[in-house]
Amino acid sequence: MKSPIPDYLDEILDSVRSDDAGERADYIPELASADPDRLGAAFATLDGEIYCAGDADSAFSIQSISKPFAYALALTDRGISAVLDKVDVEPSGEAFNEISLDDEGRPLNPMINAGAITTHSLVGPEGCSAEERLERLTAGLSAFAGRQLSVDERVYGSELNDAHRNLAIAHMLRSYDILAEDPGVVVEGYTRQCSLMVTVHDLAVMAATLANQGVNPVTGERVVPASVIRQVLSVMSTCGMYDAAGDWTTQVGIPAKSGVAGGIIGALPGQLGIATFSPRLDKHGNSVRGVSLFERFSSDMGMHLMEVPAAARSVLRDHAPSGTETVRIFDLQGSIRFAGAERVVREVVGAEITENRVALDLTAVHSLDDVAGRMLLEVARRLSMEGKEVFLIDPDTVIPDPDPGTDGQLTVVSRGDELH
Ligand code: DON
């Protein structure tokens, strides 16, 4: 049987194909002459499956979509606080090329050009040369894509020739000591970064690496630490679509980044990387058909981040002993996070437990986050301090290394019937 997903993607592409609103970016001559009708989309799942449709092999320059990845590398190389000292994380509500800095000369966020030029200068170890920085940047973005990316020299030359505005921004940054080196060299490097060539297939894998806490789901390589991803996705959701960020967040609700060549990526944490490509742009510099595609994806497939499923109503069954059983068993089930664990805590605390032995049975729990694990262990600790013998039935080790803490006693068993 054929998967319905490529058919779905084809159908959605067809539904936006006739929309020829918008204009190609004309401040970069190479982009102004690009074929405006190309249209492609790709999904990359977190177990490495890729679905492509339309012009999936068509290459285009990454442009501003490079910004979150360069930011991730700078955060990895210099640490979050050193980067925050130079680039803030406040939405600007302004155009991508606005010359806007805060009172200390810091760019408002790493997604507008002022912030991205600064971020570019922070990639690589402190004191590295401009060449070493570019090597680190290209290798890093290639690791996100899972293949070697390269610069299109024509796109690069075409933008650099006329990069007066970015040069003006860089000189401003230099005057505030936000840039510590020759502004011209930094703008050259940043323009090369924007001229790396990608396809929607590459971008979907790059976005999936963000959605997968920094591990490329195709190559299995950890590209950046998970702590960095939280920072990057947060900034993408507040600033990734510039002065259209509010509309995007309410309509689409997926952390995203657009580029003036017509690409858009969306990274749905824990689920999917998405990429679209269509060169005509709206007044914000975002692809017109790309925005429509994302609106469709989000509503058709319930991808809005604020639209989460209702918490499972029942995460616990109190299994009072009968007959010869002498153990009070609490069966837990499903996926348990803070709210589910709070329910468990409340029910165990409220239960009248006359038995000397109490078991928390996690056999039917398929995932449990860190805070839920700690809450359950605290319940176990308190039960054992009240003199109960406490068992944790955890055949799939959903709580690795269970430590019931000071004065707690806990026996871990792999199956419930071991207790009877
Ligand atoms: O800095 C620039 O002008 C471009 N190379 C990148 C701009 C961009 O892609 C803005 N995003 N929509």
Coordinates of C-alpha atoms and ligand atoms in Angstrom, one line a residue:
M1 CA 0.0 0.0 0.0
K2 CA 1.2 3.5 -0.8
S3 CA 1.6 6.0 2.1
P4 CA -1.1 8.7 2.0
I5 CA 1.3 11.4 3.2
P6 CA 3.0 12.2 -0.2
D7 CA -0.5 12.4 -1.7
Y8 CA -1.6 14.8 1.0
L9 CA 1.5 17.0 0.3
D10 CA 0.9 17.0 -3.4
E11 CA -2.8 17.9 -2.9
I12 CA -1.8 20.8 -0.6
L13 CA 0.8 22.1 -3.0
D14 CA -1.8 22.0 -5.8
S15 CA -4.2 24.0 -3.7
V16 CA -1.8 27.0 -3.5
R17 CA -0.1 26.6 -6.9
S18 CA -2.2 29.2 -8.7
D19 CA -1.5 31.9 -6.1
D20 CA 1.0 34.3 -7.8
A21 CA 0.8 37.1 -5.3
G22 CA 4.0 38.7 -3.9
E23 CA 7.3 39.5 -5.5
R24 CA 10.7 38.0 -5.5
A25 CA 13.4 39.7 -3.4
D26 CA 14.8 42.3 -5.8
Y27 CA 17.6 43.7 -3.6
I28 CA 19.7 40.6 -4.5
P29 CA 19.8 40.4 -8.4
E30 CA 20.3 36.6 -8.3
L31 CA 17.1 36.2 -6.4
A32 CA 15.2 38.7 -8.6
S33 CA 15.8 36.4 -11.6
A34 CA 14.9 33.1 -9.9
D35 CA 12.1 31.0 -11.4
P36 CA 9.1 32.3 -9.3
D37 CA 6.9 29.3 -10.0
R38 CA 9.0 26.7 -8.2
L39 CA 7.1 25.1 -5.3
G40 CA 8.2 22.4 -2.9
A41 CA 7.6 21.0 0.5
A42 CA 9.1 18.4 2.8
F43 CA 8.4 16.7 6.1
A44 CA 11.2 15.0 8.1
T45 CA 10.1 12.8 11.1
L46 CA 12.1 12.3 14.2
D47 CA 12.9 8.7 13.2
G48 CA 14.4 9.9 10.0
E49 CA 11.6 9.4 7.4
I50 CA 11.5 12.1 4.8
Y51 CA 8.4 13.0 2.6
C52 CA 8.9 15.4 -0.3
A53 CA 6.6 16.9 -2.8
G54 CA 6.9 19.3 -5.8
D55 CA 10.3 20.8 -6.6
A56 CA 12.0 19.0 -3.8
D57 CA 15.4 18.8 -5.4
S58 CA 15.4 22.5 -6.5
A59 CA 18.3 24.3 -4.7
F60 CA 18.0 27.8 -3.4
S61 CA 20.0 30.0 -1.0
I62 CA 19.2 29.5 2.7
Q63 CA 19.3 33.3 3.5
S64 CA 17.8 34.1 6.9
I65 CA 16.9 30.5 7.6
S66 CA 20.6 30.1 8.4
K67 CA 20.1 32.5 11.4
P68 CA 18.7 30.1 14.0
F69 CA 21.3 27.5 13.1
A70 CA 24.2 30.0 13.4
Y71 CA 22.6 31.1 16.7
A72 CA 22.6 27.5 17.9
L73 CA 26.3 27.2 17.0
A74 CA 27.2 30.5 18.7
L75 CA 25.4 29.4 21.9
T76 CA 27.2 26.1 21.8
D77 CA 30.6 27.6 21.2
R78 CA 30.4 30.6 23.5
G79 CA 27.7 29.7 26.1
I80 CA 24.3 31.3 26.5
S81 CA 25.3 34.1 28.8
A82 CA 28.2 35.3 26.6
V83 CA 25.9 35.4 23.6
L84 CA 23.1 37.2 25.6
D85 CA 25.7 39.9 26.5
K86 CA 25.9 40.8 22.8
V87 CA 22.4 39.9 21.4
D88 CA 19.1 40.2 23.3
V89 CA 16.0 38.0 22.8
E90 CA 13.2 40.5 22.5
P91 CA 10.9 40.5 19.5
S92 CA 11.5 43.8 17.6
G93 CA 8.2 43.8 15.7
E94 CA 10.2 45.4 12.9
A95 CA 11.5 44.5 9.4
F96 CA 14.4 42.1 9.2
N97 CA 16.8 44.7 8.0
E98 CA 15.8 47.4 10.5
I99 CA 18.7 49.3 12.1
S100 CA 17.5 48.7 15.6
L101 CA 19.7 48.3 18.7
D102 CA 18.8 48.7 22.4
D103 CA 20.2 51.4 24.7
E104 CA 23.5 49.5 25.2
G105 CA 23.9 49.0 21.4
R106 CA 22.7 45.4 21.6
P107 CA 20.6 44.1 18.7
L108 CA 17.1 43.1 19.9
N109 CA 17.2 39.5 18.8
P110 CA 19.3 37.1 16.6
M111 CA 16.7 36.8 13.8
I112 CA 16.9 40.4 12.6
N113 CA 20.0 41.2 10.5
A114 CA 21.7 43.3 13.3
G115 CA 21.5 40.3 15.7
A116 CA 22.4 37.8 13.0
I117 CA 25.5 39.7 11.9
T118 CA 26.6 39.8 15.6
T119 CA 25.7 36.1 16.0
H120 CA 27.8 35.2 13.0
S121 CA 30.8 36.9 14.7
L122 CA 30.3 34.6 17.8
V123 CA 30.5 31.3 15.9
G124 CA 33.6 29.3 16.7
P125 CA 36.1 29.6 19.6
E126 CA 37.0 33.1 20.8
G127 CA 39.9 34.5 18.8
C128 CA 39.4 32.2 15.8
S129 CA 40.1 33.6 12.3
A130 CA 37.3 34.6 9.9
E131 CA 38.2 31.5 7.8
E132 CA 38.0 29.2 10.8
R133 CA 34.7 30.7 11.7
L134 CA 33.3 30.0 8.2
E135 CA 34.6 26.5 8.3
R136 CA 32.9 25.9 11.7
L137 CA 29.7 27.5 10.4
T138 CA 29.6 25.5 7.2
A139 CA 30.5 22.2 9.0
G140 CA 27.8 23.0 11.6
L141 CA 25.0 23.8 9.2
S142 CA 26.0 20.7 7.1
A143 CA 25.7 18.6 10.3
F144 CA 22.2 19.9 10.8
A145 CA 21.4 19.0 7.1
G146 CA 23.2 15.7 7.2
R147 CA 25.2 16.5 4.0
Q148 CA 27.9 18.8 3.0
L149 CA 26.5 22.3 2.0
S150 CA 28.3 24.8 -0.1
V151 CA 28.1 28.5 -1.0
D152 CA 26.8 29.7 -4.3
E153 CA 29.4 32.3 -5.3
R154 CA 27.0 34.1 -7.7
V155 CA 24.4 34.6 -5.0
Y156 CA 27.2 35.7 -2.6
G157 CA 28.7 38.2 -5.0
S158 CA 25.3 39.5 -6.0
E159 CA 24.4 40.3 -2.4
L160 CA 27.8 41.6 -1.3
N161 CA 28.0 44.0 -4.2
D162 CA 25.1 45.9 -2.7
A163 CA 25.3 45.1 1.0
H164 CA 25.3 48.8 2.0
R165 CA 22.6 48.4 4.6
N166 CA 24.1 45.4 6.3
L167 CA 27.5 47.2 6.3
A168 CA 25.9 50.2 7.9
I169 CA 24.4 48.0 10.6
A170 CA 27.8 46.3 11.1
H171 CA 29.5 49.7 11.5
M172 CA 26.9 50.7 14.1
L173 CA 27.6 47.5 15.9
R174 CA 31.3 48.1 15.8
S175 CA 30.9 51.6 17.2
Y176 CA 29.1 50.1 20.2
D177 CA 31.8 47.4 20.6
I178 CA 29.2 44.7 20.0
L179 CA 31.3 43.7 17.0
A180 CA 35.0 43.4 18.1
E181 CA 36.5 43.3 14.6
D182 CA 36.4 44.7 11.1
P183 CA 32.7 45.1 10.2
G184 CA 33.4 44.4 6.5
V185 CA 34.9 41.0 7.2
V186 CA 31.9 40.0 9.4
V187 CA 29.4 41.1 6.7
E188 CA 31.4 39.0 4.1
G189 CA 31.1 36.0 6.4
Y190 CA 27.5 36.6 7.2
T191 CA 26.7 37.0 3.5
R192 CA 28.4 33.7 2.7
Q193 CA 26.4 32.1 5.5
C194 CA 23.2 33.3 3.7
S195 CA 24.4 32.0 0.3
L196 CA 24.7 28.3 1.4
M197 CA 22.5 26.3 -1.0
V198 CA 19.8 24.0 0.3
T199 CA 16.7 22.1 -0.9
V200 CA 13.5 21.6 1.0
H201 CA 14.7 18.1 1.8
D202 CA 17.8 19.6 3.5
L203 CA 15.8 22.2 5.4
A204 CA 13.3 19.6 6.6
V205 CA 16.1 17.6 8.1
M206 CA 17.7 20.7 9.6
A207 CA 14.3 21.6 11.2
A208 CA 13.8 18.1 12.4
T209 CA 17.2 18.3 14.1
L210 CA 15.9 21.3 16.0
A211 CA 12.6 19.4 16.8
N212 CA 14.7 16.4 18.0
Q213 CA 16.6 18.3 20.7
G214 CA 19.7 18.8 18.6
V215 CA 20.2 15.2 17.3
N216 CA 20.0 14.8 13.5
P217 CA 17.3 12.1 13.0
V218 CA 18.9 10.9 9.8
T219 CA 22.6 10.7 10.7
G220 CA 22.1 10.2 14.5
E221 CA 24.7 12.9 15.2
R222 CA 24.2 15.2 18.1
V223 CA 24.8 18.6 16.5
V224 CA 24.2 20.9 19.5
P225 CA 23.2 20.3 23.1
A226 CA 19.5 20.1 24.0
S227 CA 19.8 23.2 26.3
V228 CA 20.7 25.3 23.2
I229 CA 17.6 24.0 21.3
R230 CA 15.2 25.4 23.9
Q231 CA 16.8 28.8 23.5
V232 CA 16.7 28.7 19.7
L233 CA 13.1 27.4 19.4
S234 CA 11.9 30.1 21.8
V235 CA 13.5 32.8 19.8
M236 CA 12.2 31.4 16.6
S237 CA 8.6 31.4 18.0
T238 CA 8.8 35.0 19.1
C239 CA 11.0 36.6 16.4
G240 CA 11.4 34.1 13.5
M241 CA 8.8 35.8 11.3
Y242 CA 9.8 39.4 12.1
D243 CA 6.9 41.9 12.1
A244 CA 4.5 39.0 11.1
A245 CA 5.4 37.0 14.3
G246 CA 2.1 37.7 16.0
D247 CA 0.0 36.6 13.0
W248 CA 2.2 33.6 12.5
T249 CA 2.0 32.5 16.1
T250 CA -1.7 32.8 16.3
Q251 CA -2.5 31.3 12.9
V252 CA 0.3 28.6 12.6
G253 CA 1.8 28.2 16.1
I254 CA 5.0 26.4 15.0
P255 CA 8.5 27.9 15.7
A256 CA 9.6 29.0 12.3
K257 CA 12.1 30.9 10.2
S258 CA 11.8 32.4 6.7
G259 CA 14.4 33.4 4.1
V260 CA 14.2 35.9 1.3
A261 CA 14.9 33.2 -1.4
G262 CA 11.5 31.8 -0.5
G263 CA 12.2 29.1 2.0
I264 CA 10.4 28.6 5.4
I265 CA 11.2 26.1 8.0
G266 CA 9.0 25.0 11.0
A267 CA 10.2 22.9 13.8
L268 CA 7.5 21.2 15.8
P269 CA 9.2 20.1 19.0
G270 CA 9.2 16.3 19.6
Q271 CA 7.3 15.7 16.3
L272 CA 8.5 17.0 12.9
G273 CA 10.6 19.2 10.8
I274 CA 8.8 21.0 7.9
A275 CA 10.2 23.0 5.0
T276 CA 8.5 24.8 2.1
F277 CA 9.9 26.7 -0.8
S278 CA 8.2 29.3 -3.1
P279 CA 10.1 32.5 -4.1
R280 CA 7.4 35.2 -4.1
L281 CA 7.4 37.1 -0.9
D282 CA 4.9 39.2 1.1
K283 CA 5.7 42.6 2.5
H284 CA 7.3 41.1 5.5
G285 CA 9.8 39.1 3.4
N286 CA 8.0 35.8 4.0
S287 CA 7.0 33.5 1.1
V288 CA 3.3 34.0 0.3
R289 CA 2.6 30.4 -0.7
G290 CA 4.9 29.1 2.1
V291 CA 2.8 30.9 4.7
S292 CA -0.4 29.5 3.1
L293 CA 1.1 26.0 3.2
F294 CA 2.0 26.3 6.8
E295 CA -1.4 27.5 7.7
R296 CA -2.9 24.4 6.0
F297 CA -0.4 22.0 7.6
S298 CA -1.1 23.5 11.0
S299 CA -4.9 23.4 10.8
D300 CA -5.2 20.1 8.9
M301 CA -2.8 18.2 11.3
G302 CA -3.4 19.9 14.6
M303 CA 0.2 21.2 14.7
H304 CA -0.5 24.5 16.6
L305 CA 1.7 24.3 19.7
M306 CA -1.0 25.9 21.9
E307 CA -3.5 23.2 20.8
V308 CA -2.4 20.4 23.0
P309 CA -4.5 17.3 23.6
A310 CA -6.4 17.4 26.9
A311 CA -4.4 15.6 29.6
A312 CA -5.4 12.0 30.0
R313 CA -8.2 12.0 32.5
S314 CA -7.2 8.8 34.2
V315 CA -3.5 8.2 34.9
L316 CA -4.2 6.1 37.9
R317 CA -6.2 3.1 39.1
D318 CA -6.2 2.3 42.8
H319 CA -6.1 -1.5 42.9
A320 CA -7.3 -2.3 46.4
P321 CA -6.2 -5.8 47.4
S322 CA -8.7 -8.7 47.4
G323 CA -8.7 -12.2 48.9
T324 CA -5.2 -13.2 49.8
E325 CA -3.3 -10.2 48.3
T326 CA -1.6 -8.1 50.8
V327 CA -0.2 -5.4 48.6
R328 CA -2.0 -2.1 47.8
I329 CA -1.2 -1.5 44.1
F330 CA -1.5 1.9 42.3
D331 CA -1.6 1.3 38.5
L332 CA -0.3 4.2 36.5
Q333 CA -0.9 4.6 32.8
G334 CA -0.1 6.7 29.7
S335 CA 2.2 9.5 29.4
I336 CA 2.8 11.3 32.7
R337 CA 4.1 14.8 33.1
F338 CA 3.6 17.3 36.0
A339 CA -0.2 17.5 35.8
G340 CA -0.6 13.7 35.7
A341 CA 1.9 13.2 38.5
E342 CA 0.0 15.7 40.6
R343 CA -3.1 13.6 40.2
V344 CA -1.2 10.5 41.3
V345 CA 0.2 12.3 44.3
R346 CA -3.2 13.6 45.3
E347 CA -4.9 10.2 45.0
V348 CA -2.2 8.3 46.9
V349 CA -2.1 11.0 49.6
G350 CA -5.9 10.9 49.9
A351 CA -6.2 7.1 49.9
E352 CA -6.7 5.2 53.1
I353 CA -3.9 2.7 53.0
T354 CA -4.1 0.0 55.6
E355 CA -1.8 -2.5 53.9
N356 CA 1.9 -2.6 54.9
R357 CA 3.0 -3.1 51.3
V358 CA 2.4 -0.5 48.6
A359 CA 3.3 -0.8 44.9
L360 CA 3.4 1.9 42.2
D361 CA 2.9 -0.1 39.0
L362 CA 4.4 1.7 35.9
T363 CA 3.9 -1.3 33.5
A364 CA 1.4 0.7 31.4
V365 CA 3.3 4.0 31.5
H366 CA 4.9 4.7 28.2
S367 CA 6.6 7.9 29.0
L368 CA 7.3 9.9 32.2
D369 CA 9.2 13.2 32.3
D370 CA 11.9 14.1 34.8
V371 CA 9.6 16.1 37.2
A372 CA 6.9 13.4 37.2
G373 CA 9.6 10.8 38.0
R374 CA 10.9 12.9 40.9
M375 CA 7.3 13.4 42.2
L376 CA 6.6 9.7 42.2
L377 CA 9.9 9.0 44.0
E378 CA 9.0 11.5 46.6
V379 CA 5.6 9.8 47.1
A380 CA 7.5 6.5 47.5
R381 CA 9.9 8.1 50.0
R382 CA 7.1 9.5 52.1
L383 CA 5.2 6.2 52.1
S384 CA 8.4 4.4 53.3
M385 CA 8.9 6.9 56.0
E386 CA 5.4 6.1 57.2
G387 CA 6.6 2.5 57.6
K388 CA 5.3 1.0 54.4
E389 CA 7.3 -1.4 52.3
V390 CA 7.3 0.3 48.9
F391 CA 7.7 -1.4 45.5
L392 CA 8.2 0.2 42.1
I393 CA 7.1 -2.1 39.3
D394 CA 8.9 -0.8 36.3
P395 CA 9.6 -3.4 33.6
D396 CA 10.5 -0.8 31.0
T397 CA 12.7 1.3 33.3
V398 CA 10.7 4.5 32.7
I399 CA 12.4 5.8 35.8
P400 CA 16.1 5.1 35.3
D401 CA 18.1 4.9 38.5
P402 CA 15.2 5.4 40.9
D403 CA 16.6 7.0 44.1
P404 CA 13.9 7.5 46.8
G405 CA 16.1 10.1 48.6
T406 CA 17.2 10.5 52.2
D407 CA 15.5 7.9 54.5
G408 CA 13.5 6.4 51.6
Q409 CA 13.4 2.7 51.0
L410 CA 12.3 1.3 47.6
T411 CA 12.4 -2.1 46.0
V412 CA 12.3 -2.1 42.2
V413 CA 10.7 -5.2 40.7
S414 CA 10.3 -5.9 37.0
R415 CA 6.8 -7.6 37.2
G416 CA 3.8 -7.2 39.4
D417 CA 3.3 -10.9 40.0
E418 CA 6.7 -11.0 41.8
L419 CA 4.9 -9.4 44.7
H420 CA 2.3 -12.0 45.3
Ligands
DON1 O1 20.7 40.0 5.3 C1 20.1 39.8 4.2 O2 19.6 40.8 3.7 C2 19.8 38.5 3.6 N1 21.0 37.9 3.1 C3 19.0 37.6 4.4 C4 17.7 38.2 4.6 C5 16.6 37.3 4.8 O3 16.5 36.2 4.3 C6 15.4 37.9 5.5 N2 14.3 36.9 5.7 N3 13.2 36.8 5.3

